[in-house]
GROMACS .gro file of C-alpha atoms in nm:
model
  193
    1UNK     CA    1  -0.080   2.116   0.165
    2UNK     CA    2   0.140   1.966  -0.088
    3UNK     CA    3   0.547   1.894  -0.034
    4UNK     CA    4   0.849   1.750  -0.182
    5UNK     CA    5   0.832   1.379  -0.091
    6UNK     CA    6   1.236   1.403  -0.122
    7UNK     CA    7   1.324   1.704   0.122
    8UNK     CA    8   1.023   1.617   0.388
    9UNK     CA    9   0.990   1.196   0.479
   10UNK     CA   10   1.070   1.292   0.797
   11UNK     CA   11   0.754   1.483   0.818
   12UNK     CA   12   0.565   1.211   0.665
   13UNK     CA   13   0.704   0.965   0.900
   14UNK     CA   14   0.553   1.171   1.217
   15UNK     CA   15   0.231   1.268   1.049
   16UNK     CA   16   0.193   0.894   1.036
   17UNK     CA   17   0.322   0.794   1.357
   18UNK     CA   18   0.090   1.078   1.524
   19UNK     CA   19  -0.240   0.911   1.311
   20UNK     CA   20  -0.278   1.099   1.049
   21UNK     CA   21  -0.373   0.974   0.682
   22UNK     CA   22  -0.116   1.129   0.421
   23UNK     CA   23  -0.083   1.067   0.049
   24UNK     CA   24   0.178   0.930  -0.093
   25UNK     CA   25   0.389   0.842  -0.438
   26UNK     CA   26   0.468   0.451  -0.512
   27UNK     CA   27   0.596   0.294  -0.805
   28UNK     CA   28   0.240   0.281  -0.962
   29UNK     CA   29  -0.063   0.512  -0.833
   30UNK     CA   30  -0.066   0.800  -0.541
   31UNK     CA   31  -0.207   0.647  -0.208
   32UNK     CA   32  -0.357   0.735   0.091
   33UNK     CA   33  -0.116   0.590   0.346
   34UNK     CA   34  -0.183   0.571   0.739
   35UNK     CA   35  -0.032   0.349   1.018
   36UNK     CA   36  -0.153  -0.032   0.981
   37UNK     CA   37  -0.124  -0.076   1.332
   38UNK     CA   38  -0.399   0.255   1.434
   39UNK     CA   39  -0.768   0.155   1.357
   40UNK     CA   40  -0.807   0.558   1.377
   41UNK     CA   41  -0.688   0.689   1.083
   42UNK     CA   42  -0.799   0.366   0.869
   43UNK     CA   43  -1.152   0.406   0.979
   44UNK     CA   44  -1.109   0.780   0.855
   45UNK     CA   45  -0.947   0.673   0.523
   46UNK     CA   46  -1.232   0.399   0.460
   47UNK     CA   47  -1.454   0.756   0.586
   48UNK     CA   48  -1.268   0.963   0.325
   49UNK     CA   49  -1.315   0.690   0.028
   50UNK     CA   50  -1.673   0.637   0.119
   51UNK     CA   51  -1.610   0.221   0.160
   52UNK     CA   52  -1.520  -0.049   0.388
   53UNK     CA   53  -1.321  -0.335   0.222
   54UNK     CA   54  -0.977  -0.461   0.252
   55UNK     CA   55  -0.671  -0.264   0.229
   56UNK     CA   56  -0.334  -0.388   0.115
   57UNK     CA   57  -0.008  -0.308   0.277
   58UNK     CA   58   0.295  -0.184   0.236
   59UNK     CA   59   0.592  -0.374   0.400
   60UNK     CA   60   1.040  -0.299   0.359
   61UNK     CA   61   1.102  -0.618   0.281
   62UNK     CA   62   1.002  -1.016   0.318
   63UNK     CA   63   1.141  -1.038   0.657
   64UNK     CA   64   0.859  -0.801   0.730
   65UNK     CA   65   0.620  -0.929   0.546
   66UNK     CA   66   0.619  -1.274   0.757
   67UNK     CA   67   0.479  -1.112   1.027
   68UNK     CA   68   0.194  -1.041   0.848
   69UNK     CA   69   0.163  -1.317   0.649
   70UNK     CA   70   0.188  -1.722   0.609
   71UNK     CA   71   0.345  -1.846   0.291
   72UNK     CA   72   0.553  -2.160   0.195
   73UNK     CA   73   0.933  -2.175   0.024
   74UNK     CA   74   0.751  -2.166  -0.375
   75UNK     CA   75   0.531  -1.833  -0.265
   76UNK     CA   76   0.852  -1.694  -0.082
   77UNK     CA   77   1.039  -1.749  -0.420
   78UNK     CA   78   0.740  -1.593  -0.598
   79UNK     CA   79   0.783  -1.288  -0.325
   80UNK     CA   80   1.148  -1.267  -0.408
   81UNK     CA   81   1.091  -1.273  -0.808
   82UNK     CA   82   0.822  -1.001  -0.823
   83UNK     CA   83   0.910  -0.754  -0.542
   84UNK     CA   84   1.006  -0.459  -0.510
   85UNK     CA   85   0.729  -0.413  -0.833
   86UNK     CA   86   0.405  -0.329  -0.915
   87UNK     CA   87   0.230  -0.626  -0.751
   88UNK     CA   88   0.028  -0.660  -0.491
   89UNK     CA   89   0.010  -1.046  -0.361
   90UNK     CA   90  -0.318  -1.193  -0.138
   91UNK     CA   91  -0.153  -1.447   0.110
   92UNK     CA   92  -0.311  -1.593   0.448
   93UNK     CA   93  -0.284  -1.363   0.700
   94UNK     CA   94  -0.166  -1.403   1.043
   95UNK     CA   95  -0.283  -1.325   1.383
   96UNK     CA   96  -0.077  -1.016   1.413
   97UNK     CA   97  -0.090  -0.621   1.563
   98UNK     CA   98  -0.244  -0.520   1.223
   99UNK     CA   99  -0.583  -0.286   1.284
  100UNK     CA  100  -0.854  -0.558   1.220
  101UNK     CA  101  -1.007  -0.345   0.958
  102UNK     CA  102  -0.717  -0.369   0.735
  103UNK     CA  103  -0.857  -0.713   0.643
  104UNK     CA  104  -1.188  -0.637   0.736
  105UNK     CA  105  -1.293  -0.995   0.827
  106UNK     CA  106  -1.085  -1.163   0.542
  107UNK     CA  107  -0.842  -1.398   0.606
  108UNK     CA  108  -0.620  -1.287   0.343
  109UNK     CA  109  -0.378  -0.974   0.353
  110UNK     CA  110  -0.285  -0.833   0.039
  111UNK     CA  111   0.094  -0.731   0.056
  112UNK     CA  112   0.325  -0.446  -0.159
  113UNK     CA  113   0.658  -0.384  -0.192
  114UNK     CA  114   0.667  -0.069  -0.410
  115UNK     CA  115   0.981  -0.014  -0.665
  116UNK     CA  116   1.055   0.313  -0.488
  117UNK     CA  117   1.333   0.405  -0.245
  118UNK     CA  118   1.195   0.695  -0.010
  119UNK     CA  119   0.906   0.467  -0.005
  120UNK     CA  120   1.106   0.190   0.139
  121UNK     CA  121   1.318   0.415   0.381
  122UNK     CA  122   1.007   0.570   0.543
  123UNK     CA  123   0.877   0.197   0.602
  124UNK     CA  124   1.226   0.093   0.685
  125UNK     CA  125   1.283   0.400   0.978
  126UNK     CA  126   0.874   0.322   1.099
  127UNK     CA  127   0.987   0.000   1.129
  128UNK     CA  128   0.609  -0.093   1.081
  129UNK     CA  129   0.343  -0.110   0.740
  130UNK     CA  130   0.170   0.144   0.646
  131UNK     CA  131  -0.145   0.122   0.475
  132UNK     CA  132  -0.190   0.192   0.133
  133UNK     CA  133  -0.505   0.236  -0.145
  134UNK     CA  134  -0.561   0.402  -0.466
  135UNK     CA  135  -0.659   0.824  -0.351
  136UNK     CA  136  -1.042   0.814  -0.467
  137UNK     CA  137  -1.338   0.814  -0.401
  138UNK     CA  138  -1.502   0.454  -0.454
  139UNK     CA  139  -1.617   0.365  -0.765
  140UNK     CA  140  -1.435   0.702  -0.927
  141UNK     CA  141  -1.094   0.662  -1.108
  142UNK     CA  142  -0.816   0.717  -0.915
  143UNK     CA  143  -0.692   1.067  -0.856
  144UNK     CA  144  -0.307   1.121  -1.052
  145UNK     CA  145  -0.242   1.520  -1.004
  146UNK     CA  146  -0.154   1.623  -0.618
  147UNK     CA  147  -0.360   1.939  -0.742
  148UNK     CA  148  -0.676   1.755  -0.795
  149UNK     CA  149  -0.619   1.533  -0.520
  150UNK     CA  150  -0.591   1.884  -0.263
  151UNK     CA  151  -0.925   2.005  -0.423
  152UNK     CA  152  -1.087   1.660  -0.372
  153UNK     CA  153  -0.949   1.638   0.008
  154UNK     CA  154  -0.820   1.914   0.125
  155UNK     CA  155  -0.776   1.835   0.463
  156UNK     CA  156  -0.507   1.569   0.342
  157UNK     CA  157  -0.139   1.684   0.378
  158UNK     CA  158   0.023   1.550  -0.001
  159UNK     CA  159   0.368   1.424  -0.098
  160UNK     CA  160   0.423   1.478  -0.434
  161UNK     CA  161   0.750   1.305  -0.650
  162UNK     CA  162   0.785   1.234  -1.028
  163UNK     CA  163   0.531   0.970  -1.138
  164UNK     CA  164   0.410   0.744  -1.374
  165UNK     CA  165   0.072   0.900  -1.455
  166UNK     CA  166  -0.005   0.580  -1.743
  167UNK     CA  167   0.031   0.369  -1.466
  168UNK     CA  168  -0.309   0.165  -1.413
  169UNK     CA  169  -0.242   0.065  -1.065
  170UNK     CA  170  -0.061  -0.269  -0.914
  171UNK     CA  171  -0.105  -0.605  -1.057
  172UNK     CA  172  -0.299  -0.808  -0.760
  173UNK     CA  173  -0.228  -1.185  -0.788
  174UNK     CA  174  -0.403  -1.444  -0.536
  175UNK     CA  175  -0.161  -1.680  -0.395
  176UNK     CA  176  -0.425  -1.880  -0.156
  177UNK     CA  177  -0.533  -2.055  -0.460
  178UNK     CA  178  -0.418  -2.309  -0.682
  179UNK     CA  179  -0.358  -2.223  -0.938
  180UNK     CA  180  -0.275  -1.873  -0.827
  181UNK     CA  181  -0.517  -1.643  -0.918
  182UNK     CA  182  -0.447  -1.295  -1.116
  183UNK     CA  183  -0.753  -1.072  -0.949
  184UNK     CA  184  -0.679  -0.764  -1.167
  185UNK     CA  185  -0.383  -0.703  -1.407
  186UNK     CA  186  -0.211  -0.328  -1.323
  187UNK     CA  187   0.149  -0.242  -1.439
  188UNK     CA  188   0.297  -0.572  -1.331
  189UNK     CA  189   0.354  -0.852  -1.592
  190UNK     CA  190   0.242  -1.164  -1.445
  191UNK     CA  191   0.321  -1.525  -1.532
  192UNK     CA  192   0.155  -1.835  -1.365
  193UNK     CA  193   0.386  -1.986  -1.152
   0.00000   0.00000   0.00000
């Protein structure tokens, strides 16, 4: 089923708090989006995509994001520059109610604040992250039409919204390194700090 992301957040909000795995708009890509605190729909999603590797995040803000994560006052500023944006930052993780196979044995979380309000409201009213990762199978490009995405996995319930379909994914920058680390450059433009 597809729907209006606009008129029906409320129904995403319950289909994730009752573990299901949705898809979802951001500022870059669609993504398959679950509850980062319910190892049940994660191992479905990591089922769906045919993998098991790390999965990024989606937090409301940087207050949230320390729960999930350690960083120091020049990564906080670094935080504060790039987000909300098409970035998705590695920090250390911390010991935290996150499903362990969101890091999947890493001990680094990878963290997104998406440029997109409905996005940030449903995080903001869950008051928890949600999971989030490019709607593919692995190895396959990522899926940008809701249509193709329904055909692909139909037993998915879609949230469709006006995107960017150019957009190459977020920019993923390691900030456990020094220097700091660009892993893979998406729509973010990235300067060393």
């Amino acid at each position: 089923m597809i729907f209006a992301f606009d008129s029906n957040t409320q129904m995403a909000i319950e289909l994730i708090e009752n573990g299901r795995v949705i898809i979802l708009p951001t500022d870059t890509l669609y993504g398959f989006s679950c509850d980062a605190f319910n190892r049940d729909p994660i191992c479905k999603l990591n089922e769906m995509k045919g993998r098991k590797s790390p999965l990024s995040i989606i937090v409301s803000d940087i207050d949230m994001a320390q729960d999930f994560a350690s960083f120091d006052q020049k990564q906080r500023k670094i935080l504060k520059k790039y987000f909300p944006g098409p970035f998705t930052f590695l920090l250390k993780k911390k010991m935290s109610k996150l499903a362990e196979e969101i890091t999947n044995d890493s001990e680094k979380i990878g963290l997104r604040i998406p440029r997109h309000k409905m996005l940030f409201n449903l995080v903001k009213k869950l008051n928890r992250p949600i999971v989030t990762t490019s709607v593919n199978k692995t190895k396959m490009p990522a899926l940008l039409e809701p249509e193709k995405m329904r055909e692909e996995f139909p037993e998915v319930t879609i949230f469709e919204d006006k995107m960017n379909n150019n957009s190459v994914g977020s920019t993923i920058v390691d900030l456990t390194t020094l220097p700091y680390k660009k892993l893979r450059m998406g729509d973010g433009k990235w300067r060393s700090a």
